[in-house]
Tab-separated table of C-alpha atoms and ligand atoms in Angstrom:
chain	number	residue	atom	x	y	z
A	1	UNK	CA	47.613	-0.430	32.546
A	2	UNK	CA	47.733	-1.264	36.267
A	3	UNK	CA	47.663	-4.983	37.061
A	4	UNK	CA	45.856	-6.120	40.186
A	5	UNK	CA	47.919	-9.113	41.355
A	6	UNK	CA	47.513	-11.459	44.324
A	7	UNK	CA	50.013	-14.207	45.318
A	8	UNK	CA	49.582	-17.842	44.214
A	9	UNK	CA	52.434	-19.048	46.424
A	10	UNK	CA	54.123	-17.069	49.184
A	11	UNK	CA	57.421	-16.925	47.232
A	12	UNK	CA	56.430	-16.787	43.556
A	13	UNK	CA	53.492	-16.593	41.176
A	14	UNK	CA	50.518	-14.246	41.022
A	15	UNK	CA	46.942	-14.236	39.873
A	16	UNK	CA	46.149	-11.149	37.813
A	17	UNK	CA	42.515	-10.265	38.271
A	18	UNK	CA	41.649	-7.258	36.170
A	19	UNK	CA	43.094	-8.050	32.761
A	20	UNK	CA	41.674	-9.551	29.572
A	21	UNK	CA	44.730	-10.912	27.789
A	22	UNK	CA	43.152	-10.382	24.361
A	23	UNK	CA	43.529	-6.620	24.996
A	24	UNK	CA	47.289	-6.844	25.580
A	25	UNK	CA	49.453	-5.589	22.739
A	26	UNK	CA	53.063	-4.489	22.263
A	27	UNK	CA	52.038	-0.893	22.925
A	28	UNK	CA	49.479	-1.583	25.649
A	29	UNK	CA	50.106	-3.799	28.637
A	30	UNK	CA	52.871	-6.066	27.332
A	31	UNK	CA	55.690	-4.277	29.202
A	32	UNK	CA	53.823	-4.635	32.506
A	33	UNK	CA	52.988	-8.263	31.706
A	34	UNK	CA	56.599	-9.048	30.849
A	35	UNK	CA	57.872	-7.369	34.049
A	36	UNK	CA	55.531	-9.483	36.112
A	37	UNK	CA	56.604	-12.632	34.220
A	38	UNK	CA	60.292	-11.934	34.917
A	39	UNK	CA	59.611	-11.305	38.590
A	40	UNK	CA	56.986	-13.927	39.438
A	41	UNK	CA	57.729	-16.848	37.031
A	42	UNK	CA	54.063	-17.956	37.002
A	43	UNK	CA	51.010	-15.891	36.045
A	44	UNK	CA	47.375	-16.922	36.276
A	45	UNK	CA	44.404	-15.247	34.590
A	46	UNK	CA	40.861	-16.615	34.943
A	47	UNK	CA	37.834	-16.161	32.653
A	48	UNK	CA	39.835	-15.380	29.560
A	49	UNK	CA	38.425	-15.238	26.078
A	50	UNK	CA	41.354	-16.272	23.877
A	51	UNK	CA	40.760	-18.165	20.658
A	52	UNK	CA	43.711	-19.762	18.834
A	53	UNK	CA	44.591	-16.617	16.905
A	54	UNK	CA	44.552	-14.446	20.056
A	55	UNK	CA	46.606	-17.147	21.795
A	56	UNK	CA	49.191	-17.012	18.982
A	57	UNK	CA	49.234	-13.193	19.053
A	58	UNK	CA	49.858	-13.208	22.808
A	59	UNK	CA	52.689	-15.728	22.383
A	60	UNK	CA	54.277	-13.634	19.627
A	61	UNK	CA	54.702	-10.758	22.102
A	62	UNK	CA	57.052	-12.942	24.176
A	63	UNK	CA	59.134	-14.170	21.236
A	64	UNK	CA	59.187	-16.634	18.334
A	65	UNK	CA	56.759	-19.546	18.530
A	66	UNK	CA	58.390	-22.906	18.990
A	67	UNK	CA	57.990	-24.884	15.788
A	68	UNK	CA	57.819	-28.584	16.632
A	69	UNK	CA	56.890	-29.412	13.051
A	70	UNK	CA	60.621	-29.117	12.278
A	71	UNK	CA	60.416	-32.723	13.431
A	72	UNK	CA	58.551	-34.484	10.590
A	73	UNK	CA	57.155	-37.004	13.086
A	74	UNK	CA	55.522	-34.330	15.244
A	75	UNK	CA	52.173	-33.412	13.762
A	76	UNK	CA	51.088	-30.928	16.414
A	77	UNK	CA	49.276	-27.939	14.910
A	78	UNK	CA	50.478	-24.357	15.552
A	79	UNK	CA	48.543	-24.375	18.805
A	80	UNK	CA	49.139	-27.774	20.414
A	81	UNK	CA	46.287	-29.629	22.061
A	82	UNK	CA	47.293	-31.283	25.298
A	83	UNK	CA	44.361	-33.650	25.147
A	84	UNK	CA	43.083	-37.204	25.475
A	85	UNK	CA	40.414	-36.548	22.822
A	86	UNK	CA	40.892	-37.999	19.309
A	87	UNK	CA	39.960	-36.245	16.060
A	88	UNK	CA	36.717	-38.277	15.966
A	89	UNK	CA	35.868	-37.169	19.541
A	90	UNK	CA	36.441	-40.584	21.106
A	91	UNK	CA	39.052	-40.845	23.867
A	92	UNK	CA	42.504	-42.417	23.893
A	93	UNK	CA	42.545	-45.576	26.000
A	94	UNK	CA	45.063	-47.027	28.422
A	95	UNK	CA	48.321	-48.034	26.733
A	96	UNK	CA	47.769	-45.875	23.619
A	97	UNK	CA	50.825	-43.796	22.813
A	98	UNK	CA	49.062	-40.465	23.156
A	99	UNK	CA	47.890	-41.278	26.672
A	100	UNK	CA	51.351	-42.579	27.592
A	101	UNK	CA	52.776	-39.290	26.333
A	102	UNK	CA	50.328	-37.369	28.537
A	103	UNK	CA	51.362	-39.595	31.435
A	104	UNK	CA	54.998	-38.650	30.761
A	105	UNK	CA	53.894	-35.061	31.451
A	106	UNK	CA	53.240	-36.274	34.983
A	107	UNK	CA	56.978	-36.479	35.626
A	108	UNK	CA	58.381	-33.190	36.918
A	109	UNK	CA	59.732	-31.429	33.857
A	110	UNK	CA	60.579	-28.282	32.002
A	111	UNK	CA	59.248	-28.109	28.447
A	112	UNK	CA	61.551	-28.323	25.437
A	113	UNK	CA	64.943	-28.746	27.105
A	114	UNK	CA	65.501	-31.424	24.425
A	115	UNK	CA	65.156	-28.949	21.533
A	116	UNK	CA	68.081	-27.150	19.868
A	117	UNK	CA	66.408	-23.927	21.021
A	118	UNK	CA	64.692	-24.379	24.389
A	119	UNK	CA	61.579	-22.582	25.585
A	120	UNK	CA	61.211	-19.273	27.365
A	121	UNK	CA	57.543	-19.648	28.221
A	122	UNK	CA	54.481	-21.807	27.916
A	123	UNK	CA	51.015	-20.256	27.625
A	124	UNK	CA	48.463	-22.903	28.555
A	125	UNK	CA	44.667	-22.467	28.359
A	126	UNK	CA	41.967	-24.630	29.949
A	127	UNK	CA	39.474	-25.706	27.230
A	128	UNK	CA	37.763	-28.886	28.494
A	129	UNK	CA	38.251	-29.797	32.148
A	130	UNK	CA	37.176	-33.033	33.910
A	131	UNK	CA	34.981	-32.843	37.003
A	132	UNK	CA	37.881	-33.755	39.316
A	133	UNK	CA	41.646	-34.329	39.280
A	134	UNK	CA	43.742	-33.061	36.380
A	135	UNK	CA	45.494	-30.231	38.191
A	136	UNK	CA	48.873	-28.995	37.033
A	137	UNK	CA	51.568	-28.605	39.682
A	138	UNK	CA	54.424	-26.100	39.624
A	139	UNK	CA	57.676	-25.810	41.578
A	140	UNK	CA	59.946	-22.772	41.494
A	141	UNK	CA	63.559	-23.749	40.856
A	142	UNK	CA	64.527	-20.140	41.602
A	143	UNK	CA	63.202	-20.374	45.150
A	144	UNK	CA	64.509	-23.942	45.510
A	145	UNK	CA	68.009	-22.865	44.419
A	146	UNK	CA	67.969	-19.922	46.813
A	147	UNK	CA	67.150	-22.259	49.695
A	148	UNK	CA	69.408	-25.119	48.594
A	149	UNK	CA	71.940	-26.339	51.170
A	150	UNK	CA	75.538	-25.446	50.292
A	151	UNK	CA	76.597	-29.102	50.001
A	152	UNK	CA	74.130	-29.571	47.128
A	153	UNK	CA	74.713	-26.142	45.600
A	154	UNK	CA	78.440	-26.891	45.346
A	155	UNK	CA	77.645	-29.912	43.221
A	156	UNK	CA	76.010	-27.841	40.462
A	157	UNK	CA	78.766	-25.257	40.210
A	158	UNK	CA	79.774	-25.077	36.519
A	159	UNK	CA	77.748	-28.213	35.825
A	160	UNK	CA	75.999	-29.018	32.526
A	161	UNK	CA	73.161	-31.489	31.963
A	162	UNK	CA	72.515	-33.536	28.858
A	163	UNK	CA	68.808	-33.634	27.921
A	164	UNK	CA	67.027	-36.167	25.740
A	165	UNK	CA	63.265	-36.416	24.989
A	166	UNK	CA	63.366	-40.242	24.863
A	167	UNK	CA	64.885	-40.397	28.330
A	168	UNK	CA	61.718	-39.086	29.986
A	169	UNK	CA	59.479	-41.303	27.815
A	170	UNK	CA	61.508	-44.401	28.717
A	171	UNK	CA	60.541	-43.907	32.362
A	172	UNK	CA	56.919	-44.490	31.299
A	173	UNK	CA	57.212	-47.003	28.451
A	174	UNK	CA	60.188	-48.294	26.390
A	175	UNK	CA	58.101	-48.473	23.196
A	176	UNK	CA	57.082	-44.866	23.598
A	177	UNK	CA	60.738	-43.912	24.010
A	178	UNK	CA	61.575	-45.582	20.684
A	179	UNK	CA	59.037	-43.483	18.758
A	180	UNK	CA	60.686	-41.156	16.229
A	181	UNK	CA	58.751	-38.240	17.731
A	182	UNK	CA	60.985	-38.599	20.799
A	183	UNK	CA	64.263	-39.870	19.308
A	184	UNK	CA	64.369	-37.225	16.565
A	185	UNK	CA	66.064	-34.450	18.532
A	186	UNK	CA	69.014	-36.378	19.998
A	187	UNK	CA	70.890	-34.806	22.901
A	188	UNK	CA	71.084	-31.182	23.973
A	189	UNK	CA	73.400	-29.851	26.644
A	190	UNK	CA	72.477	-26.916	28.885
A	191	UNK	CA	74.033	-25.307	31.909
A	192	UNK	CA	72.439	-26.360	35.197
A	193	UNK	CA	71.863	-22.791	36.347
A	194	UNK	CA	70.002	-20.187	34.281
A	195	UNK	CA	70.673	-16.585	35.218
A	196	UNK	CA	67.831	-14.221	34.389
A	197	UNK	CA	69.471	-11.264	32.588
A	198	UNK	CA	66.727	-8.826	33.711
A	199	UNK	CA	67.002	-9.342	37.471
A	200	UNK	CA	70.117	-11.561	37.819
A	201	UNK	CA	68.069	-14.198	39.659
A	202	UNK	CA	69.394	-17.725	39.203
A	203	UNK	CA	67.348	-20.899	38.923
A	204	UNK	CA	68.094	-24.568	38.481
A	205	UNK	CA	67.484	-25.622	34.861
A	206	UNK	CA	66.543	-29.276	35.039
A	207	UNK	CA	63.861	-31.624	33.700
A	208	UNK	CA	62.669	-35.215	33.448
A	209	UNK	CA	64.605	-35.146	30.163
A	210	UNK	CA	67.961	-34.634	31.965
A	211	UNK	CA	69.861	-37.898	31.459
A	212	UNK	CA	73.498	-37.160	32.211
A	213	UNK	CA	75.796	-34.763	34.014
A	214	UNK	CA	78.609	-33.870	31.648
A	215	UNK	CA	81.914	-35.317	32.827
A	216	UNK	CA	80.338	-37.549	35.452
A	217	UNK	CA	79.749	-41.273	35.502
A	218	UNK	CA	76.218	-41.909	34.125
A	219	UNK	CA	74.838	-43.533	37.289
A	220	UNK	CA	76.268	-40.857	39.565
A	221	UNK	CA	74.909	-38.184	37.270
A	222	UNK	CA	71.413	-39.679	37.355
A	223	UNK	CA	71.598	-39.854	41.148
A	224	UNK	CA	72.528	-36.168	41.312
A	225	UNK	CA	69.700	-35.276	38.902
A	226	UNK	CA	67.226	-37.228	41.067
A	227	UNK	CA	68.487	-35.592	44.241
A	228	UNK	CA	68.133	-32.128	42.703
A	229	UNK	CA	64.629	-32.848	41.370
A	230	UNK	CA	63.623	-34.109	44.793
A	231	UNK	CA	64.952	-30.991	46.475
A	232	UNK	CA	63.149	-28.650	44.073
A	233	UNK	CA	59.797	-30.393	44.226
A	234	UNK	CA	59.295	-30.493	47.986
A	235	UNK	CA	55.737	-29.504	48.810
A	236	UNK	CA	56.836	-26.163	50.245
A	237	UNK	CA	58.009	-25.060	46.781
A	238	UNK	CA	54.873	-26.300	44.987
A	239	UNK	CA	51.744	-24.507	43.761
A	240	UNK	CA	48.970	-26.750	42.463
A	241	UNK	CA	46.581	-25.291	39.901
A	242	UNK	CA	43.074	-26.643	39.733
A	243	UNK	CA	41.776	-25.840	36.240
A	244	UNK	CA	38.577	-24.071	35.184
A	245	UNK	CA	37.591	-23.544	31.563
A	246	UNK	CA	38.986	-20.162	30.429
A	247	UNK	CA	41.988	-20.230	32.776
A	248	UNK	CA	45.291	-19.110	31.301
A	249	UNK	CA	48.655	-19.894	32.879
A	250	UNK	CA	51.879	-18.347	31.622
A	251	UNK	CA	55.099	-19.612	33.110
A	252	UNK	CA	58.811	-19.033	32.829
A	253	UNK	CA	60.418	-22.251	31.613
A	254	UNK	CA	63.803	-20.988	32.840
A	255	UNK	CA	62.663	-21.019	36.460
A	256	UNK	CA	59.804	-23.496	36.918
A	257	UNK	CA	59.295	-27.244	36.951
A	258	UNK	CA	55.783	-28.530	36.332
A	259	UNK	CA	53.841	-31.770	36.046
A	260	UNK	CA	50.319	-32.969	35.346
A	261	UNK	CA	48.415	-35.196	37.739
A	262	UNK	CA	46.224	-38.171	36.746
A	263	UNK	CA	42.514	-37.893	36.152
A	264	UNK	CA	39.718	-40.256	35.191
A	265	UNK	CA	40.715	-40.991	31.573
A	266	UNK	CA	37.121	-41.778	30.622
A	267	UNK	CA	36.601	-38.006	30.882
A	268	UNK	CA	37.771	-35.520	28.248
A	269	UNK	CA	40.499	-33.061	29.077
A	270	UNK	CA	41.880	-30.531	26.628
A	271	UNK	CA	44.325	-27.704	27.164
A	272	UNK	CA	45.717	-25.482	24.393
A	273	UNK	CA	49.429	-24.775	24.524
A	274	UNK	CA	51.964	-22.525	22.863
A	275	UNK	CA	55.621	-22.524	23.761
A	276	UNK	CA	57.760	-19.510	22.924
A	277	UNK	CA	61.456	-20.080	22.214
A	278	UNK	CA	64.153	-18.489	24.356
A	279	UNK	CA	66.454	-15.938	22.725
A	280	UNK	CA	69.779	-14.249	23.527
A	281	UNK	CA	67.990	-11.492	25.435
A	282	UNK	CA	66.488	-14.179	27.681
A	283	UNK	CA	69.970	-15.349	28.733
A	284	UNK	CA	70.200	-18.283	26.310
A	285	UNK	CA	73.807	-17.758	25.141
A	286	UNK	CA	75.258	-18.352	28.605
A	287	UNK	CA	73.442	-21.698	28.769
A	288	UNK	CA	75.293	-23.268	25.858
A	289	UNK	CA	78.034	-25.859	25.978
A	290	UNK	CA	80.953	-25.582	25.775
A	291	UNK	CA	80.906	-22.273	27.656
A	292	UNK	CA	82.177	-19.183	25.821
A	293	UNK	CA	84.676	-17.060	27.734
B	1	OGA	C1	52.317	-29.219	29.249
B	1	OGA	C2	52.128	-30.028	30.463
B	1	OGA	C3	50.609	-30.727	32.187
B	1	OGA	C4	49.146	-30.965	32.281
B	1	OGA	O1	51.322	-28.904	28.593
B	1	OGA	O2	53.468	-28.891	28.922
B	1	OGA	O3	53.095	-30.483	31.004
B	1	OGA	O4	48.626	-30.862	33.412
B	1	OGA	N1	50.896	-30.157	30.927
B	1	OGA	O5	48.527	-31.237	31.264
B	2	MN	MN1	54.937	-29.642	30.069
């Protein structure tokens, strides 16, 4: 299978134009897809016909599906809906927890850094898209690390971040942060730099959930985290995706930050999402704290 790929950003990401993802299987196309994922960090496919079961099958090729239901307070189905639409088809209003949660997605983040097993990839599909707004923005922390000034790079040498789901929610609303859905997981600690074992490329592993630098005063740590996020999310590292129904984005959670942007919340917006958990072969073991020698 030969993929026809054109750049999304000059330094990362491609659109693949000649592939229907439902035809990809372990024996046909997955190796090429995975190679492109490792190299490009962000893949875009338009006009895809993937129902939930095809979405799950595609995710399973990358690794085990992340099971958020291990948290009894998280009632997301196997395929999560990133949506402002309620079960009864009415819309969540301003100040409702679900909308506040969606607004927390508008902070630059990496998915699932707060879980005991973090994510390798997210596969996100456009289902219902408002007439304007509602893009998703991406920033490559691989490119940003490569171009980072030495004075900043020195400050992440052998550094570990503590991550906490509530921390990012607190930036939006203290009541949201107190919800058991966000307090359940406690703290996780991950190395600040994730080395891709396939191509040895390093990226900064950071998120809105990062709340502390291990061994550093809390305030100083938060300042460093902010400075790093600011560096990585400069416009020259950013690709903004304007959604169409049937779009599929697959990104490497080890090497990308992303965020949503606001839209008119009187309009429906629904994306379907599956995260795949990272495994040893994805370089996970070297991320753990304390480091093994
Ligand atoms: C996500 C996410 C952003 C958006 O689904 O993980 O951050 O634009 N989405 O909805
Ligand atoms: Mn996200």
